CSV table of C-alpha atoms in Angstrom, one decimal:
chain,number,residue,atom,x,y,z
A,1225,MET,CA,-0.1,-0.1,0.1
A,1226,SER,CA,1.3,3.3,-0.8
A,1227,GLY,CA,1.0,6.8,0.8
A,1228,ASP,CA,-1.7,8.0,-1.7
A,1229,ILE,CA,-4.2,10.7,-0.6
A,1230,PHE,CA,-7.7,9.1,-0.2
A,1231,GLU,CA,-10.8,10.9,-1.2
A,1232,THR,CA,-13.5,11.6,1.2
A,1233,ALA,CA,-17.3,10.6,0.1
A,1234,GLY,CA,-17.5,14.3,-1.0
A,1235,GLY,CA,-14.8,14.1,-3.4
A,1236,GLY,CA,-12.3,16.2,-1.4
A,1237,PRO,CA,-9.1,15.6,0.1
A,1238,GLY,CA,-9.2,12.9,3.3
A,1239,LEU,CA,-6.7,11.0,5.2
A,1240,ASN,CA,-3.1,10.4,4.4
A,1241,PHE,CA,-3.0,6.7,5.0
A,1242,GLY,CA,0.4,5.0,4.5
A,1243,GLU,CA,1.5,1.7,5.2
A,1244,ARG,CA,2.8,2.3,8.9
A,1245,GLU,CA,-0.8,3.7,9.4
A,1246,ALA,CA,-2.3,0.5,8.0
A,1247,GLU,CA,0.0,-1.9,10.1
A,1248,ALA,CA,-1.3,-0.1,13.3
A,1249,LEU,CA,-4.7,-0.3,12.0
A,1250,VAL,CA,-4.5,-4.1,11.3
A,1251,LYS,CA,-2.6,-4.9,14.9
A,1252,ALA,CA,-5.7,-3.1,16.5
A,1253,LEU,CA,-8.1,-4.8,14.6
A,1254,ALA,CA,-6.2,-8.3,15.1
A,1255,SER,CA,-5.6,-7.8,18.7
A,1256,GLY,CA,-7.2,-10.7,20.0
A,1257,GLU,CA,-10.7,-11.8,21.5
A,1258,SER,CA,-9.8,-12.2,25.3
A,1259,THR,CA,-11.4,-9.8,27.7
A,1260,SER,CA,-8.5,-10.5,30.7
A,1261,ILE,CA,-5.5,-8.4,30.6
A,1262,PRO,CA,-2.7,-11.1,29.5
A,1263,VAL,CA,-0.7,-12.5,32.3
A,1264,SER,CA,2.8,-11.9,30.7
A,1265,ILE,CA,3.1,-9.0,28.4
A,1266,THR,CA,5.6,-9.9,25.3
A,1267,ALA,CA,7.2,-7.2,23.3
A,1268,GLY,CA,4.3,-6.3,20.4
A,1269,ASP,CA,1.4,-7.6,22.0
A,1270,GLY,CA,-1.3,-5.0,22.0
A,1271,PHE,CA,-4.1,-5.8,24.3
A,1272,ALA,CA,-6.8,-3.3,23.3
A,1273,LEU,CA,-9.7,-1.9,25.3
A,1274,LYS,CA,-12.6,-3.6,24.4
A,1275,LEU,CA,-16.0,-2.1,24.5
A,1276,GLU,CA,-18.7,-3.8,27.0
A,1277,ASP,CA,-21.3,-5.4,25.2
A,1278,LEU,CA,-24.7,-3.4,26.4
A,1279,GLN,CA,-27.3,-6.1,25.8
A,1280,LYS,CA,-29.5,-7.3,28.7
A,1281,THR,CA,-27.3,-10.2,30.3
A,1282,LEU,CA,-29.8,-11.3,33.0
A,1283,VAL,CA,-31.2,-14.5,32.0
A,1284,ASN,CA,-33.4,-16.3,34.3
A,1285,VAL,CA,-32.7,-20.0,34.5
A,1286,SER,CA,-35.2,-20.9,37.3
A,1287,PHE,CA,-38.8,-20.9,38.0
A,1288,THR,CA,-41.3,-17.5,37.1
A,1289,GLU,CA,-44.1,-16.4,38.8
A,1290,GLU,CA,-46.3,-18.5,36.2
A,1291,GLU,CA,-45.3,-21.8,38.4
A,1292,PHE,CA,-47.3,-20.6,41.5
A,1293,GLN,CA,-50.5,-22.3,40.2
A,1294,PHE,CA,-52.0,-22.8,43.7
A,1295,PHE,CA,-51.5,-19.3,44.8
A,1296,ARG,CA,-52.7,-17.8,41.6
A,1297,ARG,CA,-55.7,-19.8,41.3
A,1298,ILE,CA,-57.2,-19.8,44.9
A,1299,THR,CA,-59.4,-17.5,46.1
A,1300,LYS,CA,-57.9,-14.7,48.7
A,1301,GLU,CA,-60.1,-13.4,51.4
A,1302,GLY,CA,-59.2,-10.8,53.8
A,1303,ALA,CA,-58.8,-11.5,57.7
A,1304,GLN,CA,-59.3,-9.0,60.3
A,1305,GLN,CA,-57.4,-11.0,63.3
A,1306,THR,CA,-54.2,-13.4,63.7
A,1307,VAL,CA,-57.0,-15.8,64.5
A,1308,THR,CA,-59.3,-16.2,61.6
A,1309,GLN,CA,-62.6,-18.0,62.1
A,1310,TYR,CA,-65.7,-19.1,59.7
A,1311,SER,CA,-68.8,-21.4,60.1
A,1312,ARG,CA,-69.8,-24.3,58.1
A,1313,VAL,CA,-73.0,-26.2,57.6
A,1314,VAL,CA,-72.4,-29.8,58.4
A,1315,SER,CA,-76.0,-30.8,57.9
A,1316,HIS,CA,-79.5,-29.6,57.0
A,1317,GLY,CA,-81.2,-32.0,59.2
A,1318,ASP,CA,-81.4,-35.4,60.3
A,1319,ASP,CA,-81.4,-38.2,57.4
A,1320,TRP,CA,-84.0,-40.5,58.3
A,1321,GLY,CA,-87.7,-40.5,58.1
A,1322,SER,CA,-89.8,-40.0,54.9
A,1323,GLY,CA,-90.8,-36.7,55.9
A,1324,VAL,CA,-94.8,-37.6,55.3
A,1325,ILE,CA,-97.4,-37.1,58.0
A,1326,ALA,CA,-100.9,-37.9,59.1
A,1327,GLU,CA,-103.4,-35.3,58.4
A,1328,ASP,CA,-103.8,-34.3,61.6
A,1329,GLU,CA,-100.1,-35.0,63.0
A,1330,THR,CA,-97.5,-32.4,63.9
A,1331,PRO,CA,-94.5,-32.8,61.7
A,1332,GLU,CA,-91.2,-33.7,63.8
A,1333,ASP,CA,-88.5,-31.0,64.6
A,1334,GLY,CA,-86.0,-30.3,62.1
A,1335,SER,CA,-82.6,-29.4,63.2
A,1336,SER,CA,-79.4,-28.2,61.1
A,1337,ALA,CA,-75.8,-28.9,62.4
A,1338,PHE,CA,-73.4,-25.7,62.0
A,1339,GLU,CA,-69.7,-26.1,63.4
A,1340,ARG,CA,-67.3,-23.2,64.2
A,1341,VAL,CA,-63.7,-23.5,62.9
A,1342,ALA,CA,-61.0,-21.4,64.1
A,1343,GLU,CA,-57.4,-21.0,62.4
A,1344,LEU,CA,-54.3,-19.1,63.1
A,1345,ILE,CA,-52.7,-17.0,60.8
A,1346,ARG,CA,-49.3,-18.2,59.7
A,1347,TYR,CA,-46.4,-15.7,59.1
A,1348,PHE,CA,-43.9,-15.9,56.2
A,1349,GLY,CA,-41.1,-13.4,55.3
A,1350,VAL,CA,-38.0,-12.7,53.6
A,1351,LYS,CA,-35.4,-10.2,53.8
A,1352,GLY,CA,-33.4,-8.5,51.0
A,1353,GLY,CA,-31.0,-5.8,50.7
A,1354,VAL,CA,-28.5,-3.4,48.2
A,1355,THR,CA,-25.3,-1.9,49.0
A,1356,LEU,CA,-25.5,2.1,48.5
A,1357,PRO,CA,-22.7,1.7,45.7
A,1358,MET,CA,-25.0,-1.1,44.2
A,1359,ALA,CA,-27.6,0.8,44.4
A,1360,MET,CA,-25.8,4.0,43.0
A,1361,SER,CA,-24.3,2.0,40.0
A,1362,GLN,CA,-25.6,1.9,36.7
A,1363,THR,CA,-26.8,-1.7,35.5
A,1364,ILE,CA,-27.5,-3.5,32.4
A,1365,GLU,CA,-30.4,-5.5,34.1
A,1366,GLY,CA,-32.1,-2.1,35.6
A,1367,GLU,CA,-32.4,-0.7,39.2
A,1368,ALA,CA,-30.7,-2.6,41.4
A,1369,MET,CA,-33.2,-2.3,44.5
A,1370,GLY,CA,-36.0,-3.0,41.6
A,1371,ILE,CA,-34.2,-6.4,40.9
A,1372,GLU,CA,-33.8,-7.4,44.4
A,1373,THR,CA,-37.4,-6.9,45.1
A,1374,SER,CA,-38.2,-9.0,42.4
A,1375,GLU,CA,-36.4,-11.6,43.3
A,1376,ARG,CA,-37.2,-12.0,46.8
A,1377,THR,CA,-40.7,-11.8,45.8
A,1378,LEU,CA,-40.2,-15.0,43.7
A,1379,ASP,CA,-38.4,-16.3,46.8
A,1380,ILE,CA,-41.2,-15.8,49.0
A,1381,LEU,CA,-43.7,-17.0,46.6
A,1382,ARG,CA,-41.6,-20.3,46.3
A,1383,LYS,CA,-41.9,-20.7,50.0
A,1384,VAL,CA,-46.0,-20.0,50.2
A,1385,GLU,CA,-46.7,-22.1,47.5
A,1386,LYS,CA,-44.7,-25.4,49.0
A,1387,ALA,CA,-46.1,-24.6,51.9
A,1388,MET,CA,-49.8,-24.4,50.6
A,1389,TRP,CA,-48.8,-28.4,49.4
A,1390,TYR,CA,-46.7,-29.6,52.0
A,1391,GLY,CA,-46.9,-27.6,55.2
A,1392,ASP,CA,-47.3,-29.9,58.2
A,1393,ASN,CA,-47.8,-28.2,61.7
A,1394,THR,CA,-46.4,-31.4,63.3
A,1395,LEU,CA,-43.1,-30.7,62.2
A,1396,ASP,CA,-42.9,-27.2,63.2
A,1397,SER,CA,-45.8,-25.4,65.3
A,1398,LYS,CA,-45.0,-22.4,63.2
A,1399,GLN,CA,-45.7,-24.1,60.1
A,1400,MET,CA,-48.9,-23.7,58.1
A,1401,ASN,CA,-50.7,-27.0,57.4
A,1402,GLY,CA,-51.0,-27.3,53.7
A,1403,LEU,CA,-53.6,-29.1,51.6
A,1404,ARG,CA,-51.7,-32.7,52.0
A,1405,ALA,CA,-51.7,-32.6,55.8
A,1406,LEU,CA,-55.3,-31.1,55.9
A,1407,MET,CA,-56.8,-33.7,53.9
A,1408,LEU,CA,-54.8,-36.3,55.4
A,1409,ALA,CA,-56.4,-35.5,58.8
A,1410,LYS,CA,-59.6,-34.1,57.9
A,1411,THR,CA,-61.1,-35.7,54.6
A,1412,SER,CA,-62.9,-38.9,54.6
A,1413,SER,CA,-61.0,-42.1,54.0
A,1414,ASP,CA,-63.2,-42.6,51.2
A,1415,LEU,CA,-61.8,-39.8,49.5
A,1416,ILE,CA,-58.4,-40.7,49.9
A,1417,ILE,CA,-57.6,-43.3,47.2
A,1418,ASP,CA,-53.7,-44.8,47.0
A,1419,LEU,CA,-52.6,-45.7,43.7
A,1420,ARG,CA,-49.7,-47.5,44.8
A,1421,GLY,CA,-47.1,-46.4,41.9
A,1422,ARG,CA,-49.4,-47.0,38.7
A,1423,LEU,CA,-50.2,-43.9,36.5
A,1424,LEU,CA,-52.9,-41.9,37.0
A,1425,ASN,CA,-55.6,-42.6,34.2
A,1426,ARG,CA,-58.8,-40.8,33.3
A,1427,GLU,CA,-60.9,-43.5,35.0
A,1428,ASP,CA,-59.3,-42.6,38.2
A,1429,ILE,CA,-60.4,-39.2,38.0
A,1430,THR,CA,-64.1,-39.7,36.6
A,1431,GLY,CA,-64.3,-42.4,39.5
A,1432,ALA,CA,-63.3,-40.2,42.0
A,1433,VAL,CA,-65.6,-37.3,41.1
A,1434,ALA,CA,-68.3,-39.5,40.7
A,1435,LYS,CA,-67.7,-40.8,44.3
A,1436,CYS,CA,-67.0,-37.3,45.8
A,1437,GLY,CA,-70.3,-35.9,44.1
A,1438,SER,CA,-72.2,-39.0,45.7
A,1439,GLU,CA,-74.3,-38.6,49.1
A,1440,PRO,CA,-73.0,-37.9,51.6
A,1441,PHE,CA,-70.4,-35.8,50.1
A,1442,PHE,CA,-72.1,-33.8,47.4
A,1443,GLY,CA,-68.6,-32.3,46.0
A,1444,ARG,CA,-67.8,-30.6,42.6
A,1445,PRO,CA,-64.5,-31.1,42.1
A,1446,ASN,CA,-63.2,-28.7,39.3
A,1447,GLU,CA,-59.4,-29.0,39.1
A,1448,ALA,CA,-56.9,-31.9,39.3
A,1449,HIS,CA,-53.3,-30.5,40.5
A,1450,MET,CA,-50.4,-33.0,39.6
A,1451,ASN,CA,-46.8,-33.0,39.1
A,1452,LEU,CA,-46.0,-32.4,35.3
A,1453,GLU,CA,-44.7,-35.9,34.7
A,1454,VAL,CA,-47.8,-37.3,36.2
A,1455,LEU,CA,-49.8,-35.4,33.8
A,1456,GLU,CA,-47.4,-36.7,31.1
A,1457,GLY,CA,-48.2,-40.4,32.1
A,1458,PHE,CA,-51.9,-39.4,31.9
A,1459,MET,CA,-51.8,-38.1,28.6
A,1460,ARG,CA,-49.8,-41.1,27.2
A,1461,SER,CA,-52.6,-43.3,28.7
A,1462,LEU,CA,-55.2,-41.9,26.5
A,1463,TYR,CA,-53.9,-43.0,22.9
A,1464,PRO,CA,-52.5,-46.3,21.7
A,1465,LYS,CA,-48.8,-45.7,21.0
A,1466,GLU,CA,-48.0,-44.6,17.8
A,1467,ARG,CA,-51.6,-44.7,16.6
A,1468,ILE,CA,-53.7,-42.0,15.4
A,1469,GLY,CA,-57.9,-42.0,14.6
A,1470,LEU,CA,-58.5,-41.7,11.4
A,1471,PRO,CA,-59.4,-39.4,9.3
A,1472,ALA,CA,-56.9,-37.5,11.5
A,1473,PRO,CA,-57.7,-33.8,11.9
A,1474,ASN,CA,-55.5,-31.1,10.4
A,1475,ALA,CA,-53.2,-30.2,12.9
A,1476,GLY,CA,-50.9,-28.3,11.0
A,1477,GLY,CA,-48.4,-30.8,10.9
A,1478,GLU,CA,-48.5,-31.1,15.0
A,1479,LEU,CA,-48.2,-34.4,16.6
A,1480,GLY,CA,-49.2,-35.2,20.2
A,1481,LEU,CA,-52.0,-34.8,22.3
A,1482,ASN,CA,-52.2,-31.7,25.0
A,1483,VAL,CA,-55.1,-32.5,27.4
A,1484,GLU,CA,-56.1,-29.4,29.6
A,1485,ARG,CA,-59.5,-30.3,30.5
A,1486,LEU,CA,-61.5,-33.8,31.3
A,1487,ARG,CA,-65.2,-34.0,31.2
A,1488,THR,CA,-66.9,-36.1,34.1
A,1489,SER,CA,-70.2,-36.7,35.4
A,1490,ARG,CA,-70.1,-33.5,37.7
A,1491,GLY,CA,-68.8,-31.1,35.1
A,1492,VAL,CA,-65.3,-30.0,33.4
A,1493,VAL,CA,-61.8,-30.7,35.7
A,1494,ASN,CA,-59.1,-28.6,35.0
A,1495,LEU,CA,-55.8,-30.7,34.7
A,1496,VAL,CA,-53.3,-28.3,36.3
A,1497,PRO,CA,-49.7,-29.1,36.3
A,1498,SER,CA,-47.3,-27.6,39.2
A,1499,VAL,CA,-43.6,-27.9,39.5
A,1500,PHE,CA,-44.0,-27.8,43.0
A,1501,ILE,CA,-46.0,-31.0,43.6
A,1502,ASN,CA,-42.9,-33.3,44.3
A,1503,ASP,CA,-44.0,-35.4,47.4
A,1504,GLN,CA,-41.5,-38.2,47.0
A,1505,LEU,CA,-39.4,-37.2,44.5
A,1506,PRO,CA,-36.0,-35.4,46.1
A,1507,SER,CA,-33.3,-37.8,46.2
A,1508,ALA,CA,-31.1,-37.8,49.6
A,1509,PRO,CA,-29.2,-34.8,50.1
A,1510,THR,CA,-25.7,-35.3,49.7
A,1511,VAL,CA,-24.7,-31.5,51.2
A,1512,ALA,CA,-26.1,-29.6,54.0
A,1513,VAL,CA,-28.0,-26.5,53.3
A,1514,GLY,CA,-29.2,-23.7,55.2
A,1515,THR,CA,-27.4,-21.3,57.8
A,1516,ALA,CA,-24.7,-23.3,59.4
A,1517,SER,CA,-24.8,-21.8,62.8
A,1518,LYS,CA,-29.0,-22.6,62.8
A,1519,ARG,CA,-29.5,-25.9,60.7
A,1520,PRO,CA,-29.1,-29.1,63.1
A,1521,ALA,CA,-26.1,-31.6,62.6
A,1522,THR,CA,-26.0,-34.6,60.7
A,1523,PRO,CA,-27.8,-37.4,62.7
A,1524,THR,CA,-26.7,-40.2,64.3
A,1525,ILE,CA,-28.0,-43.7,63.4
A,1526,THR,CA,-28.9,-45.1,67.1
A,1527,THR,CA,-30.4,-48.2,65.3
A,1528,GLY,CA,-29.7,-49.1,61.8
A,1529,ALA,CA,-32.7,-50.5,59.6
A,1530,THR,CA,-33.8,-53.7,61.1
A,1531,ARG,CA,-36.8,-55.7,59.8
A,1532,PHE,CA,-39.6,-57.2,61.9
A,1533,ALA,CA,-41.0,-60.4,60.3
A,1534,ALA,CA,-44.5,-60.6,58.8
A,1535,PRO,CA,-47.3,-60.5,59.9
A,1536,GLN,CA,-47.0,-57.0,60.9
A,1537,ALA,CA,-50.1,-55.1,61.5
A,1538,GLY,CA,-51.0,-52.2,58.8
A,1539,SER,CA,-47.8,-53.5,56.7
A,1540,LYS,CA,-48.1,-52.4,52.8
A,1541,TRP,CA,-45.5,-54.4,51.7
A,1542,THR,CA,-46.2,-57.1,49.5
A,1543,VAL,CA,-45.0,-60.0,47.1
A,1544,ASP,CA,-44.3,-57.7,44.5
A,1545,ASP,CA,-42.3,-55.4,46.9
A,1546,ALA,CA,-39.7,-58.2,48.0
A,1547,GLY,CA,-36.3,-57.1,47.7
A,1548,ASP,CA,-33.4,-55.2,48.9
A,1549,TYR,CA,-33.6,-51.8,49.7
A,1550,LEU,CA,-31.4,-48.9,51.3
A,1551,TRP,CA,-32.5,-46.2,53.7
A,1552,SER,CA,-31.3,-42.6,54.2
A,1553,VAL,CA,-32.0,-40.1,56.9
A,1554,ALA,CA,-31.4,-36.2,57.1
A,1555,ALA,CA,-32.1,-33.9,60.3
A,1556,ALA,CA,-34.4,-30.5,59.5
A,1557,ASN,CA,-35.5,-27.7,61.0
A,1558,ARG,CA,-37.0,-24.2,59.6
A,1559,TYR,CA,-33.4,-22.6,59.2
A,1560,GLY,CA,-31.7,-25.5,57.1
A,1561,ARG,CA,-31.4,-29.2,56.6
A,1562,SER,CA,-28.6,-31.5,57.0
A,1563,LEU,CA,-26.8,-34.0,54.5
A,1564,ALA,CA,-28.4,-37.5,54.5
A,1565,VAL,CA,-26.5,-40.5,56.4
A,1566,ASN,CA,-27.2,-44.4,55.3
A,1567,ALA,CA,-29.4,-45.9,57.8
A,1568,ASN,CA,-28.8,-49.3,57.1
A,1569,VAL,CA,-26.6,-51.5,59.4
A,1570,GLY,CA,-23.2,-51.8,58.0
A,1571,GLY,CA,-24.4,-49.7,54.9
A,1572,LEU,CA,-25.6,-52.8,53.2
A,1573,ALA,CA,-29.0,-53.4,51.6
A,1574,LEU,CA,-31.6,-55.0,53.8
A,1575,ALA,CA,-34.2,-57.5,52.3
A,1576,VAL,CA,-37.9,-57.3,53.0
A,1577,VAL,CA,-40.5,-59.4,52.3
A,1578,ALA,CA,-44.5,-59.6,51.9
A,1579,GLY,CA,-46.2,-58.5,55.5
A,1580,ASP,CA,-42.8,-56.6,57.0
A,1581,ARG,CA,-42.2,-53.5,58.5
A,1582,VAL,CA,-38.9,-51.9,59.1
A,1583,ASP,CA,-37.6,-49.7,62.2
A,1584,ILE,CA,-34.9,-47.2,62.3
A,1585,VAL,CA,-34.1,-45.3,65.1
A,1586,VAL,CA,-32.1,-41.9,64.9
A,1587,SER,CA,-30.8,-39.4,67.4
A,1588,GLY,CA,-29.5,-35.6,66.8
A,1589,GLY,CA,-26.2,-34.6,66.3
A,1590,VAL,CA,-23.9,-32.0,68.3
A,1591,GLY,CA,-25.5,-28.5,67.8
A,1592,PRO,CA,-29.3,-27.0,67.1
A,1593,ASP,CA,-31.8,-29.7,67.8
A,1594,PRO,CA,-33.8,-31.1,64.5
A,1595,MET,CA,-37.6,-30.2,64.5
A,1596,TRP,CA,-38.2,-33.3,62.0
A,1597,TYR,CA,-36.3,-36.0,60.5
A,1598,GLU,CA,-36.4,-36.8,56.6
A,1599,PHE,CA,-36.4,-40.5,55.6
A,1600,TYR,CA,-35.4,-41.7,52.0
A,1601,ARG,CA,-35.5,-45.2,50.5
A,1602,THR,CA,-34.5,-46.4,47.4
A,1603,GLN,CA,-36.6,-48.3,44.9
A,1604,LYS,CA,-36.4,-52.2,44.7
A,1605,GLY,CA,-32.9,-52.9,44.1
A,1606,GLY,CA,-32.0,-49.4,43.5
A,1607,THR,CA,-29.2,-47.3,44.4
A,1608,THR,CA,-30.8,-43.7,44.6
A,1609,ALA,CA,-32.9,-43.1,47.7
A,1610,TYR,CA,-35.8,-40.9,47.5
A,1611,LEU,CA,-37.9,-39.0,49.8
A,1612,VAL,CA,-40.4,-41.3,51.7
A,1613,ARG,CA,-41.4,-39.5,54.9
A,1614,ARG,CA,-41.1,-36.4,57.3
A,1615,ILE,CA,-41.8,-37.1,60.7
A,1616,PRO,CA,-41.7,-35.1,63.9
A,1617,ALA,CA,-38.2,-35.4,65.8
A,1618,VAL,CA,-38.4,-36.1,69.7
A,1619,ALA,CA,-37.6,-32.9,71.7
A,1620,ALA,CA,-33.8,-32.3,72.8
A,1621,GLY,CA,-32.6,-34.7,70.1
A,1622,GLY,CA,-33.5,-37.6,71.6
A,1623,ALA,CA,-34.2,-41.1,70.0
A,1624,THR,CA,-36.8,-41.1,67.2
A,1625,THR,CA,-38.0,-44.1,65.8
A,1626,TYR,CA,-39.2,-44.2,62.2
A,1627,VAL,CA,-41.5,-47.4,61.3
A,1628,ASP,CA,-41.6,-48.0,57.5
A,1629,LYS,CA,-44.6,-50.3,56.6
A,1630,ASN,CA,-44.1,-49.0,53.0
A,1631,GLU,CA,-47.2,-46.4,53.1
A,1632,TYR,CA,-45.4,-43.9,50.9
A,1633,LEU,CA,-43.5,-45.3,48.1
A,1634,PRO,CA,-40.3,-43.5,46.6
A,1635,LYS,CA,-40.4,-41.2,43.3
A,1636,CYS,CA,-44.2,-40.9,43.5
A,1637,SER,CA,-46.4,-37.6,44.3
A,1638,SER,CA,-49.6,-36.9,45.2
A,1639,VAL,CA,-52.6,-35.9,43.1
A,1640,PHE,CA,-55.3,-33.2,44.5
A,1641,LEU,CA,-58.6,-33.4,43.0
A,1642,ILE,CA,-60.2,-30.0,44.5
A,1643,GLU,CA,-63.3,-27.9,44.4
A,1644,ASN,CA,-61.7,-24.8,43.8
A,1645,ARG,CA,-64.6,-22.5,44.8
A,1646,PRO,CA,-64.1,-20.0,47.9
A,1647,GLN,CA,-67.2,-22.2,50.1
A,1648,ALA,CA,-64.9,-25.4,49.8
A,1649,ILE,CA,-61.1,-23.7,49.8
A,1650,ALA,CA,-59.6,-20.2,50.3
A,1651,ILE,CA,-57.0,-18.4,51.3
A,1652,ARG,CA,-57.3,-15.8,54.6
A,1653,GLN,CA,-54.5,-13.1,54.3
A,1654,LEU,CA,-54.0,-10.7,57.0
A,1655,GLY,CA,-53.4,-7.8,54.4
A,1656,PRO,CA,-51.7,-8.1,51.1
A,1657,MET,CA,-47.8,-8.9,50.9
A,1658,MET,CA,-46.2,-5.9,52.5
A,1659,ARG,CA,-42.4,-4.5,51.7
A,1660,ILE,CA,-40.9,-2.9,55.1
A,1661,LEU,CA,-37.8,-1.1,54.9
A,1662,LEU,CA,-35.4,-1.9,57.7
A,1663,ALA,CA,-33.5,1.0,59.5
A,1664,VAL,CA,-30.3,2.0,57.9
A,1665,THR,CA,-27.2,1.3,60.1
A,1666,GLY,CA,-24.4,1.4,57.3
A,1667,PRO,CA,-24.4,1.8,53.7
A,1668,VAL,CA,-27.1,-0.9,52.9
A,1669,PHE,CA,-30.6,-0.7,52.2
A,1670,ASN,CA,-32.3,-3.9,53.8
A,1671,PHE,CA,-36.0,-4.3,53.5
A,1672,MET,CA,-38.8,-7.7,54.3
A,1673,LEU,CA,-41.3,-8.6,52.3
A,1674,LEU,CA,-44.0,-10.1,54.8
A,1675,LEU,CA,-47.2,-12.2,53.9
A,1676,PHE,CA,-49.6,-13.0,57.1
A,1677,MET,CA,-52.0,-16.0,55.7
A,1678,VAL,CA,-53.5,-19.2,56.4
A,1679,LEU,CA,-55.0,-22.0,54.2
A,1680,LEU,CA,-58.5,-22.8,54.6
A,1681,LEU,CA,-59.8,-26.3,53.7
A,1682,LYS,CA,-63.5,-25.3,54.5
A,1683,ALA,CA,-65.2,-28.4,53.0
A,1684,PRO,CA,-62.9,-31.3,53.5
A,1685,ASN,CA,-65.2,-34.1,52.1
A,1686,LYS,CA,-65.4,-32.0,48.4
A,1687,HIS,CA,-61.8,-32.9,47.6
A,1688,VAL,CA,-60.2,-36.0,46.7
A,1689,LEU,CA,-56.7,-37.1,47.4
A,1690,PHE,CA,-54.6,-39.6,45.5
A,1691,LEU,CA,-51.4,-41.0,47.1
A,1692,ASN,CA,-48.3,-42.8,45.1
A,1693,ALA,CA,-48.9,-41.5,42.0
A,1694,GLY,CA,-46.6,-43.2,39.8
A,1695,HIS,CA,-44.1,-41.5,37.2
A,1696,PRO,CA,-43.7,-42.7,33.5
A,1697,THR,CA,-40.1,-43.3,32.3
A,1698,LEU,CA,-38.9,-40.4,30.7
A,1699,SER,CA,-36.0,-40.8,28.2
A,1700,SER,CA,-32.7,-39.3,29.6
């Protein structure tokens, strides 16, 4: 390249651009792709300044507010006290006699039955904060305090959604009873159906609706909440594999079946998938979580898994269940959970046969006392242990005995067939979610997000609970 004078677009004289200038330009253009300063600088190495990419960089790889199906769909009612009360009609009169009378006879007295119910408001809260320098900085994602408030809102709603399904006041007196605990305690046993690990099908739902809708329950379930994998198994059961009905409808080249509603004898039931319904799906934790100074220590196995031979009262171990199993246990409280430890004698699998039961005795470790223990068990012949039961811990870390009669199966979950109407189920809130700024004692702006509420199962026998719904085998 020579040192000719270039012309501008307008035809006038431009930059005097010679070989030295061209070499400098090539050096700048080829200065590399690294965004870090070189560890060692060599002669002729030109590490150029890089312009920052100003595109949005905040990507959500977790859940969004759309996942809070239960909290979003359920009716919210106001509460004026920390103890909320309501009345319900138990019966409209005695269900006997024909009601007919003689011409000159006085009818029998009629008497309705009412029940007064009181529930304690429960308190949920999370804390957030932003430092002063961060609040003053310009971030690509937006204003720092706004982002932190949004993140903490998702955090508290996740905790609330989980509590609405699985909260259990017997584990921690401060917990709110969730729907599963409420139904196990109050719903008629006729409306609690154990699937024993098989896939949910259409007849399960239509039959349960018919049973719940009959006398003496008179329910009208209109929503079935379930794990997404359970819904996948349900949809697979509705069509034969690799077959379609002919003539096939014009679906624009789409293949598959998405079922959102199911028509039954008592009306339409909406099928609602939830990522937070996962009773017996979590695997045994390999690391502790929560505040180290407040969470319980790793538990001590006082007596490893011990088999008591059949026949054992209430045992649900069947011939098909006979095989080798491993158990693990973790200690937990409201501040965190320990890692799980093997609860088998010598760490070796234990053989179980039909009619048996298995006992495990566990004690608290050195540190904060556990509020409850989480027990995990493998599937028959398996190596991965899944959550099967949570039980209250004996006070002061004393010896706690878990009796496994195979009531709950690993890698299964519940299905909640509910009548989602205000007279059957609702939330009572002592005001909406609130954000309270904390006192500034340093260059940090801290705040709390608070929500005071309780779940009310007003009509326990207008809902159906399926236990141990199986999950289909999904390709990896």
